[in-house]
Coordinates of C-alpha atoms in Angstrom, one line a residue:
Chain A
X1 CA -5.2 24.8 39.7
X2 CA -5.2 21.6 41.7
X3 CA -3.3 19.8 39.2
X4 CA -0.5 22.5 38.8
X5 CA 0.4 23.0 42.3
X6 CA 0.5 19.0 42.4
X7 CA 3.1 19.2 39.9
X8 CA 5.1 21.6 42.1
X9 CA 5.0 19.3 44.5
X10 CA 6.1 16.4 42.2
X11 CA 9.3 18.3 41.4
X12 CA 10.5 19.6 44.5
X13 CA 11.5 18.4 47.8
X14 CA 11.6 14.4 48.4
X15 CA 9.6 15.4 51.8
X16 CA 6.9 17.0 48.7
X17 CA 7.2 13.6 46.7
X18 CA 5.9 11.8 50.1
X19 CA 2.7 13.9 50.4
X20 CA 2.2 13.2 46.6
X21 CA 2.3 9.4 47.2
X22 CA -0.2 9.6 50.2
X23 CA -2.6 12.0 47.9
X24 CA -2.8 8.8 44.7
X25 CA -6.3 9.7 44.2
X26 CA -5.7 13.1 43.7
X27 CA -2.8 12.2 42.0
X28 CA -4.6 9.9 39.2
X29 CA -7.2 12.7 38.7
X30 CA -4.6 14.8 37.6
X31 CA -2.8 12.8 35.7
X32 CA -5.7 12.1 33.1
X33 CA -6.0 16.2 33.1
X34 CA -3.8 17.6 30.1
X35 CA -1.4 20.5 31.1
X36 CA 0.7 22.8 28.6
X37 CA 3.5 24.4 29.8
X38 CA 7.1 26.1 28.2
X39 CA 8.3 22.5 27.1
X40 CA 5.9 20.4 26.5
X41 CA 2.5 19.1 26.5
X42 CA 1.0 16.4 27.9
X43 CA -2.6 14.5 27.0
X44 CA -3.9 11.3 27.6
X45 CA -0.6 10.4 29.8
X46 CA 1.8 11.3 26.7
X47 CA 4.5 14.1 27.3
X48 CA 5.8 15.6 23.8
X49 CA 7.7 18.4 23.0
X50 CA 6.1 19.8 20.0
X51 CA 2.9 19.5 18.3
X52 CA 3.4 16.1 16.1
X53 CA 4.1 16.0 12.2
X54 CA 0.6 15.2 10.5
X55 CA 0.6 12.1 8.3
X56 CA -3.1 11.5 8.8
X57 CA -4.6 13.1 5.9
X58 CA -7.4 10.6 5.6
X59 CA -8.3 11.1 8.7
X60 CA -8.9 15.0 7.8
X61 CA -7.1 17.7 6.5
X62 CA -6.2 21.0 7.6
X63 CA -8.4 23.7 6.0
X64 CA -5.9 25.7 3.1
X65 CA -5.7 29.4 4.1
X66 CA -7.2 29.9 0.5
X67 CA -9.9 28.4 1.6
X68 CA -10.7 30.2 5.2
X69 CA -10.1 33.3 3.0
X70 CA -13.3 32.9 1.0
X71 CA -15.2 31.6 4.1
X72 CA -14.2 34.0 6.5
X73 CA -16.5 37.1 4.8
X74 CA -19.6 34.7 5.8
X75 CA -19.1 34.3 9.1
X76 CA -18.6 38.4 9.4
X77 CA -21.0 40.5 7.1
X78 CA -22.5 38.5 4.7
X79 CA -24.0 36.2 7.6
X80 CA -27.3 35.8 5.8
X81 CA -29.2 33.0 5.6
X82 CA -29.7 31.9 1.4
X83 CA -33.2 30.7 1.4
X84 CA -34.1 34.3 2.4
X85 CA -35.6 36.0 -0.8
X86 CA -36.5 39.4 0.7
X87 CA -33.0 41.1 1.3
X88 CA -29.6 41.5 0.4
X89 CA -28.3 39.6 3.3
X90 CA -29.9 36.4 1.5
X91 CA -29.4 37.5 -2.3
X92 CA -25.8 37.8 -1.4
X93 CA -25.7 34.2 0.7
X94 CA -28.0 32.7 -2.1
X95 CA -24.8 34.0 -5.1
X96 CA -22.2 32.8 -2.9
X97 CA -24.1 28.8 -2.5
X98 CA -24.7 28.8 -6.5
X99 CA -21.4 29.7 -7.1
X100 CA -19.8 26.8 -5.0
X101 CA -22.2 24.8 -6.5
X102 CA -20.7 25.1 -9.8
X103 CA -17.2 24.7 -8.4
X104 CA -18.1 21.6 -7.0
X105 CA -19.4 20.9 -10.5
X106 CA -17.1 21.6 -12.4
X107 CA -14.5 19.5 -10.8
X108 CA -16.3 16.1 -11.5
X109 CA -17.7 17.1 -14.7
X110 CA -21.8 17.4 -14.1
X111 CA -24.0 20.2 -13.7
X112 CA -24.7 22.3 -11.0
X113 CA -28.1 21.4 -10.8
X114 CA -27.0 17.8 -10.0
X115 CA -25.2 18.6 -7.3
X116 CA -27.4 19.3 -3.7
X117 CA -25.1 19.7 -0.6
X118 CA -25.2 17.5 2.4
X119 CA -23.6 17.4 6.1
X120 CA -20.7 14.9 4.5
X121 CA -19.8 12.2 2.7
X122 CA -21.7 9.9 5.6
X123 CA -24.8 11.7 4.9
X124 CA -24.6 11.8 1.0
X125 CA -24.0 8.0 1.8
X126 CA -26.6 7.1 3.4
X127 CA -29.2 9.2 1.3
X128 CA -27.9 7.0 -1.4
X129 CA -27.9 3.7 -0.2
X130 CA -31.2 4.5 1.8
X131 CA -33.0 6.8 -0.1
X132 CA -32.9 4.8 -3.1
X133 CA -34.1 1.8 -2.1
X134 CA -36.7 3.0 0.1
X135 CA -37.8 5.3 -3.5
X136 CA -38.1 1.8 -5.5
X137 CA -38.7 -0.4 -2.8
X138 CA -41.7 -2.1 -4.6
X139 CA -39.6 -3.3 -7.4
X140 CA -36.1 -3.7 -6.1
X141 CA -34.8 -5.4 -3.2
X142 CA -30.9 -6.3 -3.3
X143 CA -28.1 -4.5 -3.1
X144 CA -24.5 -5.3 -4.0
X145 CA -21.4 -3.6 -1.9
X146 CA -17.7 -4.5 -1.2
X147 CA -16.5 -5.8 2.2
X148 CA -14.2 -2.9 2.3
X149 CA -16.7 0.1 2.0
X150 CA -16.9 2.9 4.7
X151 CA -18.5 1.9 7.6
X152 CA -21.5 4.4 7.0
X153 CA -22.1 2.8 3.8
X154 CA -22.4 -1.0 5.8
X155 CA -24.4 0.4 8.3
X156 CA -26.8 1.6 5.6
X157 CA -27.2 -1.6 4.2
X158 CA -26.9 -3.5 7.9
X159 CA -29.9 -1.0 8.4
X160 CA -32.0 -1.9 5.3
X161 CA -31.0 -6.0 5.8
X162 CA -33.2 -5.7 8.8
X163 CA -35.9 -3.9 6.8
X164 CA -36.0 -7.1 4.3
X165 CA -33.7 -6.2 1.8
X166 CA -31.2 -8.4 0.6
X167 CA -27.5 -7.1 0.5
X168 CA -24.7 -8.7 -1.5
X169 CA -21.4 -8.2 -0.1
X170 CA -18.3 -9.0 -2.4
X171 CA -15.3 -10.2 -1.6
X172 CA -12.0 -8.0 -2.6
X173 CA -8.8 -9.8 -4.0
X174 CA -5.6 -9.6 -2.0
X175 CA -4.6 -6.2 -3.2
X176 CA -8.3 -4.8 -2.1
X177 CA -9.3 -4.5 -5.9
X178 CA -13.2 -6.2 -6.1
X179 CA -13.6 -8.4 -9.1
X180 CA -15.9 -6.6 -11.7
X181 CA -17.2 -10.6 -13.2
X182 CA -18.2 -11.5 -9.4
X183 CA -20.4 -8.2 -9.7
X184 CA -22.0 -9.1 -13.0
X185 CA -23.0 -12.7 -11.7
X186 CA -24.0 -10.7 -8.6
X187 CA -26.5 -8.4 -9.9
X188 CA -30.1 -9.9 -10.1
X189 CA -33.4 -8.6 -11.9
X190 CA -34.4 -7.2 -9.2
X191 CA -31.2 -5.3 -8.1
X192 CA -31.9 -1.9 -7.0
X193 CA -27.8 -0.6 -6.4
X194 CA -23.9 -1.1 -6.6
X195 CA -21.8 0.6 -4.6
X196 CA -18.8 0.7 -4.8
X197 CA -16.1 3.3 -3.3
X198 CA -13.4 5.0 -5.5
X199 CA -10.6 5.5 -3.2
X200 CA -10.4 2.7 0.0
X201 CA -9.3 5.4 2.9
X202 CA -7.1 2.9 4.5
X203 CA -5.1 1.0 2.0
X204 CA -5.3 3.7 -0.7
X205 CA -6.2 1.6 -3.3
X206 CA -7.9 2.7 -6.7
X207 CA -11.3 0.8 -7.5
X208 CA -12.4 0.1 -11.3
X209 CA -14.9 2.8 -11.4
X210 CA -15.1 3.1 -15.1
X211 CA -15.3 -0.5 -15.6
X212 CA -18.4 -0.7 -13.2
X213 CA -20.1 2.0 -14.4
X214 CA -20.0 0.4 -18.0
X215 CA -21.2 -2.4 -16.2
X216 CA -23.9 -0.9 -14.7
X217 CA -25.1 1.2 -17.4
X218 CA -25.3 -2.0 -19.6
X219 CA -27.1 -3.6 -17.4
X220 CA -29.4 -0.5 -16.3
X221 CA -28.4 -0.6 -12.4
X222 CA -27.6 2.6 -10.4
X223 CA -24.1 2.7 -9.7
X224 CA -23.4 4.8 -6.1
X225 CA -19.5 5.5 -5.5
X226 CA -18.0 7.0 -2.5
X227 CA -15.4 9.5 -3.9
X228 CA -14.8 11.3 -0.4
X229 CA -11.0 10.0 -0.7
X230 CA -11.1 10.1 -4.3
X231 CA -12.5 13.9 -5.2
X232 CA -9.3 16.1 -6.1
X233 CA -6.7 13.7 -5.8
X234 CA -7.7 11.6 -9.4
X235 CA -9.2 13.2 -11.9
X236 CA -13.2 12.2 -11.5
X237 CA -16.1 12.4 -14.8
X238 CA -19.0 11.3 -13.9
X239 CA -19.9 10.8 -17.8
X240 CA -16.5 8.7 -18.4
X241 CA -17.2 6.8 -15.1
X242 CA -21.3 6.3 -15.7
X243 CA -22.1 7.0 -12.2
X244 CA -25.4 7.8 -10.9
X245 CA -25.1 9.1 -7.5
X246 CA -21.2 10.2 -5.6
X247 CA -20.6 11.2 -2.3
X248 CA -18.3 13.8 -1.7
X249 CA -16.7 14.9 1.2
X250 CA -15.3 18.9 2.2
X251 CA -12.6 18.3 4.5
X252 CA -10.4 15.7 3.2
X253 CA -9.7 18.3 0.3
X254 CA -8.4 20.8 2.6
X255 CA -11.7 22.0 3.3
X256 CA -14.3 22.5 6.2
X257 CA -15.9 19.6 8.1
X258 CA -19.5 19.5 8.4
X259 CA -20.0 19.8 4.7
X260 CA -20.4 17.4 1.8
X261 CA -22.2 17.1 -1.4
X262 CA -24.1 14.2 -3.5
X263 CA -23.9 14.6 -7.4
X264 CA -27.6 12.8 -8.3
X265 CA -27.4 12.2 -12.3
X266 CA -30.6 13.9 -13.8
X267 CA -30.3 12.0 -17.5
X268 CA -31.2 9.0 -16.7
X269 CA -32.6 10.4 -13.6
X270 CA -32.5 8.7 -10.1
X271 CA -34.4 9.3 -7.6
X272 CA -34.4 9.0 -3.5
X273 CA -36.7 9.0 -0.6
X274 CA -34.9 12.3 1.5
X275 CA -33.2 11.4 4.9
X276 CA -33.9 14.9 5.9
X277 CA -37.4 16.3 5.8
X278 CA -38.4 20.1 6.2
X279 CA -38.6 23.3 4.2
X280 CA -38.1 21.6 0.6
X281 CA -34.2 23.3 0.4
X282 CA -31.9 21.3 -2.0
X283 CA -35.2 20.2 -3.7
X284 CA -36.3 18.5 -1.6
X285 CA -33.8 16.0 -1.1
X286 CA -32.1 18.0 1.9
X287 CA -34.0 20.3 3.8
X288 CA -32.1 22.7 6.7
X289 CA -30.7 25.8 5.8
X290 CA -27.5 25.4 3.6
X291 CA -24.9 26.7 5.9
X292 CA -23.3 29.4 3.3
X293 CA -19.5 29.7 4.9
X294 CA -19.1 26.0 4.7
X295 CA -20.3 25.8 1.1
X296 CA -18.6 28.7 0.0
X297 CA -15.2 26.6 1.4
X298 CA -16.1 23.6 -0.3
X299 CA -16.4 25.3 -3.7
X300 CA -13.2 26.6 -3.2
X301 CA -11.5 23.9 -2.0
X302 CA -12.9 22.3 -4.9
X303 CA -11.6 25.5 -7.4
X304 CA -8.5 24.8 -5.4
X305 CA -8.1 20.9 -5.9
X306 CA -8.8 21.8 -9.6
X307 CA -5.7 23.6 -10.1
X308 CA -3.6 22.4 -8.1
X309 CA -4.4 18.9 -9.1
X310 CA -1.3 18.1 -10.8
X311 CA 1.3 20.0 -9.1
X312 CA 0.1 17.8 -5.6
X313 CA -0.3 14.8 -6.8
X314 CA 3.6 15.2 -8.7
X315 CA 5.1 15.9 -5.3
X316 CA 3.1 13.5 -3.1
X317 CA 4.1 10.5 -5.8
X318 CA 7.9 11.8 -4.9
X319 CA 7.3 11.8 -1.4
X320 CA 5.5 8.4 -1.1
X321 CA 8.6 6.7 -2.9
X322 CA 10.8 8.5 -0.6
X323 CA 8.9 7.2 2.4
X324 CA 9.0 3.4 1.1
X325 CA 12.0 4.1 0.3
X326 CA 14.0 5.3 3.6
X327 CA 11.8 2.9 5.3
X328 CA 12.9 -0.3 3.1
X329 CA 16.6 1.1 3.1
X330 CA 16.8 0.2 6.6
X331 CA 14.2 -2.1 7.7
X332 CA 12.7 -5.9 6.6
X333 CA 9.6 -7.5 6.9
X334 CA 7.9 -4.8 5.7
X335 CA 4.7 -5.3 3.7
X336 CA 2.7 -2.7 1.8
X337 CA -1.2 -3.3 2.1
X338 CA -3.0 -3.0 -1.3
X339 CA -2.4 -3.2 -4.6
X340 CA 1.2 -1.3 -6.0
X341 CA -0.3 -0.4 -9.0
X342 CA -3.6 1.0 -8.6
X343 CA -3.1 2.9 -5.6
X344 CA -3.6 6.7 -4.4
X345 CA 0.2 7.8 -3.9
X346 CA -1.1 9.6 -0.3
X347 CA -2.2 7.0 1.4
X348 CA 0.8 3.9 2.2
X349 CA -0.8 0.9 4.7
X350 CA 2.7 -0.4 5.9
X351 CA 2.4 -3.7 8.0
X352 CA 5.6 -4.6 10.3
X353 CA 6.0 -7.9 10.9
X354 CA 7.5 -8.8 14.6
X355 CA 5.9 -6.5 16.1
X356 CA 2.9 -4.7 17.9
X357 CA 0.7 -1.5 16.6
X358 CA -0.2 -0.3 19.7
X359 CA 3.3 0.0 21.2
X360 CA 4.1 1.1 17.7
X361 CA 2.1 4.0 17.8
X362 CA 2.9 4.9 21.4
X363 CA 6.5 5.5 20.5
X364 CA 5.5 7.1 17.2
X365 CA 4.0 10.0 19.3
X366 CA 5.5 12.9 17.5
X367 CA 4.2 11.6 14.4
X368 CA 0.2 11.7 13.7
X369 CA -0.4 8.4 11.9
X370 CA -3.2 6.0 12.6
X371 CA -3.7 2.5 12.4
X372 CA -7.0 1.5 11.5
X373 CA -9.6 4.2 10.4
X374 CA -10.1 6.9 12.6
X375 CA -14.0 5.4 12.7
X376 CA -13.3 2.1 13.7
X377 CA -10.1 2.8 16.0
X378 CA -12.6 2.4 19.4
X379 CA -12.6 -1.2 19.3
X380 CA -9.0 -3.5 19.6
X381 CA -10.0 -5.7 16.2
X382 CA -8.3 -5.3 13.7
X383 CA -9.4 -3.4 10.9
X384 CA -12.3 -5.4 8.9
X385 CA -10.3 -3.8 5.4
X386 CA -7.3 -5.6 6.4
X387 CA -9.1 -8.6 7.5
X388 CA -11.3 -8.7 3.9
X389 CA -7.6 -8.4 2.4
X390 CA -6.8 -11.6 3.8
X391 CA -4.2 -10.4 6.1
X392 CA -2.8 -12.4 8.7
X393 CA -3.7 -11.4 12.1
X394 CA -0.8 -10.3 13.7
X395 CA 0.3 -8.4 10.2
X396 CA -3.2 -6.4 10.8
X397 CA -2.6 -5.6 14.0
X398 CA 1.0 -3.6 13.4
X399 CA -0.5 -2.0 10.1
X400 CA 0.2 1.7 10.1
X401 CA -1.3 4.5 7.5
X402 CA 0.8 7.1 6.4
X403 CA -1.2 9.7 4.7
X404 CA 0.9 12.3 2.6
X405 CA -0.8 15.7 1.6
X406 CA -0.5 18.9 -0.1
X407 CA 1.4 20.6 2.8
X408 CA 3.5 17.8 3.6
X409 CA 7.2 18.9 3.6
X410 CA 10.2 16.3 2.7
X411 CA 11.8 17.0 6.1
X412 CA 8.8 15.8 7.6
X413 CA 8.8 12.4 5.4
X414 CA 12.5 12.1 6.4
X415 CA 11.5 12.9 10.6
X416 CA 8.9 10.3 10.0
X417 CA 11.6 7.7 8.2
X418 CA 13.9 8.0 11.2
X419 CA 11.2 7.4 13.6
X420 CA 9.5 4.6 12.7
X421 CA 13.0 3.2 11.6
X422 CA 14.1 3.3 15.5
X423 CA 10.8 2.8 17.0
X424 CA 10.4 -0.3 15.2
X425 CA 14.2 -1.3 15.5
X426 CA 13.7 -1.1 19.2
X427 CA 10.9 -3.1 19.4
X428 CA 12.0 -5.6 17.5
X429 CA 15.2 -6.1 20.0
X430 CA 13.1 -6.8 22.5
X431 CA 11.0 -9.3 20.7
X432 CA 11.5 -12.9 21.2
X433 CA 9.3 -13.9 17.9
X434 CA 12.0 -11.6 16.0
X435 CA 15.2 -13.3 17.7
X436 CA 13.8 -16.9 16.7
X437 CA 13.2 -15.7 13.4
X438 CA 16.8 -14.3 13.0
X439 CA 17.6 -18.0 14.1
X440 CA 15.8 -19.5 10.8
X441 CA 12.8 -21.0 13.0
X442 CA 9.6 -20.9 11.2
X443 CA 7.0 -18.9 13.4
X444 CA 4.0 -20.6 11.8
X445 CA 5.4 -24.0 12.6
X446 CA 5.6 -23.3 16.3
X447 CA 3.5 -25.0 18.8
X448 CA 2.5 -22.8 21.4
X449 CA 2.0 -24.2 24.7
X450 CA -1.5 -24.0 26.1
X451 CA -1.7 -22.5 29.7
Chain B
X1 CA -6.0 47.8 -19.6
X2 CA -2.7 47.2 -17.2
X3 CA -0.1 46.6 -19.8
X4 CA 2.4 43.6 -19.3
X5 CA 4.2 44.0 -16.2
X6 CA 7.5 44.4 -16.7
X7 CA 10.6 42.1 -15.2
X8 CA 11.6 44.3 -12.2
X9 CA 7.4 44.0 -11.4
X10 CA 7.4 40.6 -11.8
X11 CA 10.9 39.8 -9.4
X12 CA 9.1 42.4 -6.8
X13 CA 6.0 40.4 -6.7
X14 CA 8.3 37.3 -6.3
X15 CA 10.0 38.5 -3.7
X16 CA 6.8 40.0 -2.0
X17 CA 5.1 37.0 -1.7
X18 CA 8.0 35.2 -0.2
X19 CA 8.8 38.1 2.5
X20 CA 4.8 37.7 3.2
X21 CA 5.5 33.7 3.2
X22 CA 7.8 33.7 6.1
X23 CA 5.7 35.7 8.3
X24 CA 3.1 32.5 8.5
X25 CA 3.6 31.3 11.9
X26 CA 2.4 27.8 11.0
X27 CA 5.3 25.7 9.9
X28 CA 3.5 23.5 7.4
X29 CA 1.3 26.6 5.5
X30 CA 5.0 28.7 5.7
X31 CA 6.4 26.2 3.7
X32 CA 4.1 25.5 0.9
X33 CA 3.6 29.4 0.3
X34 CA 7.5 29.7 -0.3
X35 CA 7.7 26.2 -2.2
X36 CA 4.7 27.1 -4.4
X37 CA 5.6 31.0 -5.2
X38 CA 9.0 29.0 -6.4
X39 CA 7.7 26.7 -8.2
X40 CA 4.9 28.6 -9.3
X41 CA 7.1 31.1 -10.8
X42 CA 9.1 29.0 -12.4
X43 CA 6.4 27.0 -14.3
X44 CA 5.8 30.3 -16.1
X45 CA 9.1 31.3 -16.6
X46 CA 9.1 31.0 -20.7
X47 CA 5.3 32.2 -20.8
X48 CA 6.0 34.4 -23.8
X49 CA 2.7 35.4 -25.0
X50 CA 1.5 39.3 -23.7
X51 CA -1.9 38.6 -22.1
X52 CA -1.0 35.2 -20.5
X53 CA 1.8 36.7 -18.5
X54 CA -0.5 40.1 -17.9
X55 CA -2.8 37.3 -16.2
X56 CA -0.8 35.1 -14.4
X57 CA 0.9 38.0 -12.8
X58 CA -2.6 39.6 -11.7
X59 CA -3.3 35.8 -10.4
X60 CA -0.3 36.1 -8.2
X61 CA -1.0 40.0 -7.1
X62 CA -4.5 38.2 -5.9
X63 CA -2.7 35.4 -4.0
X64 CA 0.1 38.3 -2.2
X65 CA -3.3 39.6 -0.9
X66 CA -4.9 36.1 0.4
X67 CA -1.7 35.5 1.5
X68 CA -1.5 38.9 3.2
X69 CA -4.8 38.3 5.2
X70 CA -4.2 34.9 6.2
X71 CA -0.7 36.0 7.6
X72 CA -2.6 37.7 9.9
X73 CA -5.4 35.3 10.6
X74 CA -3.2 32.7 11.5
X75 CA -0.9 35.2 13.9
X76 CA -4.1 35.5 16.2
X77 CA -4.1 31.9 16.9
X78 CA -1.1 30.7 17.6
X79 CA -0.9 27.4 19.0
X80 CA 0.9 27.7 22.4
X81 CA 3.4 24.5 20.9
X82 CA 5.5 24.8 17.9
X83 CA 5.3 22.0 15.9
X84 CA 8.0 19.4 16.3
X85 CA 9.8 20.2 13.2
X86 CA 10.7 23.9 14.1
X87 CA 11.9 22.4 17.6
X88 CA 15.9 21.7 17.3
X89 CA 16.3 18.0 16.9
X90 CA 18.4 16.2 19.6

């Protein structure tokens, strides 16, 4: 109420705009409250026109109508509760979790009884990095990771370094690609897990998951990989890739959030210590009730991802060249973060030189795109991927993630061309750094005056 | 058993599932129904074989329904903003 009849007031009379300058208390309350109206909304300070064009598929995706279709009967009817053995309501629920289970199988190649759902790919993480080594904590106390892992997975093992273990994290190369030789000289007798993820979510790039495994089957260590990025987009087997524990997650496959799963190998079996304790669901290694709607959508996103496999990741490779493309047609000093080669086509980490990410993404405001993961976007550094990368610091800083997805339409790549094109045109004019460089001075030889 | 549907069946469905397409009031969701019926469609186009065109044609019959109900689901939420690709461009 307040803050409508203040805008009123704001556009009418110049006698109206007086009282609004005597009322700036008021009027800085209701500027941080969002209001909607026929052209435009505004949040956070930022007027658009439109809801923006979503690039941020890492970040999440939306949920495919396929999908809400197979949910939506358990959150009506079939609302029962699967560990319930005495009535329909729970037979029913109990059909529906085994059958996801088996689609969430079948897409990585195991068994459904290998397969115990989870709260999300943070959970599954940290029952695997935790629950592990807490299970053989009398014989093994090291662990081996990558500098680049998810930050659940670095908590876990910041979490267990203050327990007394001992972690080992590896250094990538300078297309994010870890080096499988600094692994083998890595792992020690008394090495208790490797883990690695598949598919980096902010630089895209594709780690050598079959290699390790080998690696780590040769040398009998359990090998945990975080596939949340990974599941659907490349095709995963846990028997080519000798894993022993994934985590997967439901909605960057266009399914819900709040659901995940953990594929736990049975042959050889590994074991964990459970993160949740309670009724003995998941046997024993997650107890709560298995919340049925979100399973059922994971299954089917999973189904989904199965088929449609190919046909997405055909168009998205298009689309990424298109975007690099437009984007390289018209602008320079533009660096892709990762390797080329082995990357996911859906995720690009672009890097504008000359100018800032911040003011970057302000003007980019009809686009969704993030800089940074969406976990580690509270704090100003720069994102600790980029950094293990080796990137320089003002390169991290303007480093933008384009994520392309199945719903993604070409006019929306060509939209996003345009406006980053003229976003980062215009902020370039106004940058001194840029106009010396158009000069032929060398930035890095500069000596900057102290204050 | 259905017998194979026959060509006029097979346009029909087409054309239903792209009328039922342009009803979704999300821009992104409206787009990939109409790309994928197309492309969908003409993946299969020199399926020759009785039983594989009797099943990918009951496969679609199951998606016009999905895509039926979802029409509908989706119409009950509208979002009060269109996105900014249905909004004409200055």
């Amino acid at each position: 109420m307040a803050s409508r009849l203040l805008q009123t007031l704001k556009t009418t009379s110049p006698t109206c705009r007086l009282l609004s300058h005597l009322s700036t208390a008021t009027a800085a309350v209701a500027a941080k409250e969002s209001y909607e109206d026929a052209d435009g909304i505004s949040m956070k300070g930022v007027k658009i026109s439109g809801r923006p064009l979503y690039l941020d598929v890492q970040a999440t995706s939306p949920v495919d109508p396929r999908v809400l279709d197979a949910m939506l009967p358990y959150y009506l009817s079939s609302f029962g509760n699967p560990h319930s053995r005495t009535h329909l309501y729970g037979w029913e629920s109990e059909l529906a979790v085994e059958k996801a289970r088996a689609q969430v199988a079948a897409l990585i190649n195991a068994s459904p009884k290998e397969i115990v759902f989870t709260s999300g790919a943070t959970e599954s993480n940290n029952i695997s990095v935790k629950g592990v080594m807490h299970f053989y904590k009398d014989k093994k106390r090291h662990v081996i990771t990558t500098q680049t892992e998810h930050k659940c997975v670095l908590d876990s093992c910041r979490h267990l370094q203050q327990e007394g273990f001992e972690v080992t994290y590896l250094p990538v190369g300078s297309d994010g690609i870890v080096d499988i030789d600094q692994i083998r000289s890595a792992i020690r007798p008394d090495t208790g897990l490797v883990s690695v993820m598949a598919v980096n979510n902010e630089i895209g790039v594709i780690q050598p998951i079959e290699e390790i495994g080998k690696m780590c089957k040769e040398l009998g260590v359990p090998f945990h990989t975080d596939a949340a990025q990974a599941l659907g987009k490349i095709p995963i087997d846990v028997e080519k890739m000798n894993v022993s524990l994934m985590s997967l997650s439901g909605h960057k496959i266009y399914g819900p959030k709040g659901v995940g799963a953990l594929y736990m190998r049975r042959r050889p079996r590994i074991r964990v210590e459970p993160q949740m304790n309670g009724g003995g669901q998941e046997r024993g290694i997650r107890s709560g009730t298995v919340p049925t709607p979100l399973v059922v959508g994971m299954g089917a996103a999973c189904e989904l991802a199965m088929k449609e496999m190919e046909y997405d990741d055909e168009r998205i490779t298009a689309l990424q060249k298109r975007l690099l493309n437009g984007i390289n047609a018209k602008l320079d000093g533009v660096v892709v973060n990762g390797s080329r080669e082995r990357r996911y086509a859906g995720n690009l980490n672009l890097s504008f030189a000359y100018v800032e990410g911040e003011s970057l993404l302000m003007g980019l405001k009809e686009v969704a795109v993030s800089s940074g993961s969406a976990c580690t976007s509270a704090s100003l550094e720069p994102s600790y991927v980029l950094r293990a990368l080796g990137v320089d610091e003002d390169m991290a800083h303007t480093s933008i993630r384009f994520g392309i997805g199945r719903f993604t339409t070409d006019a929306e790549i060509d939209r996003a061309v345009e406006l980053t094109v003229q976003q980062v045109e215009k902020l370039r004019e106004m940058s001194p750094l840029y106009e010396m460089v158009k000069e032929g001075i060398d930035i890095k030889s500069i000596q900057w005056a102290q204050h | 058993m259905a017998s194979t549907p026959s060509k006029s069946q097979i346009l029909s469905l087409f054309r239903s599932l792209l009328r039922t397409a342009r009803d979704f009031s999300d821009y992104n969701i409206r787009e990939y129904t109409k790309r994928r019926t197309i492309d969908g469609f003409r993946h299969n186009r020199h399926v020759s074989d009785p039983s594989s065109i009797a099943a990918a044609y009951s496969d679609a019959e199951s998606q016009l329904q999905i895509a039926r109900r979802q029409v509908i689901v989706y119409s009950l939420y509208v979002p009060k903003l269109k996105s900014v690709m249905e909004i004409k461009h200055a």
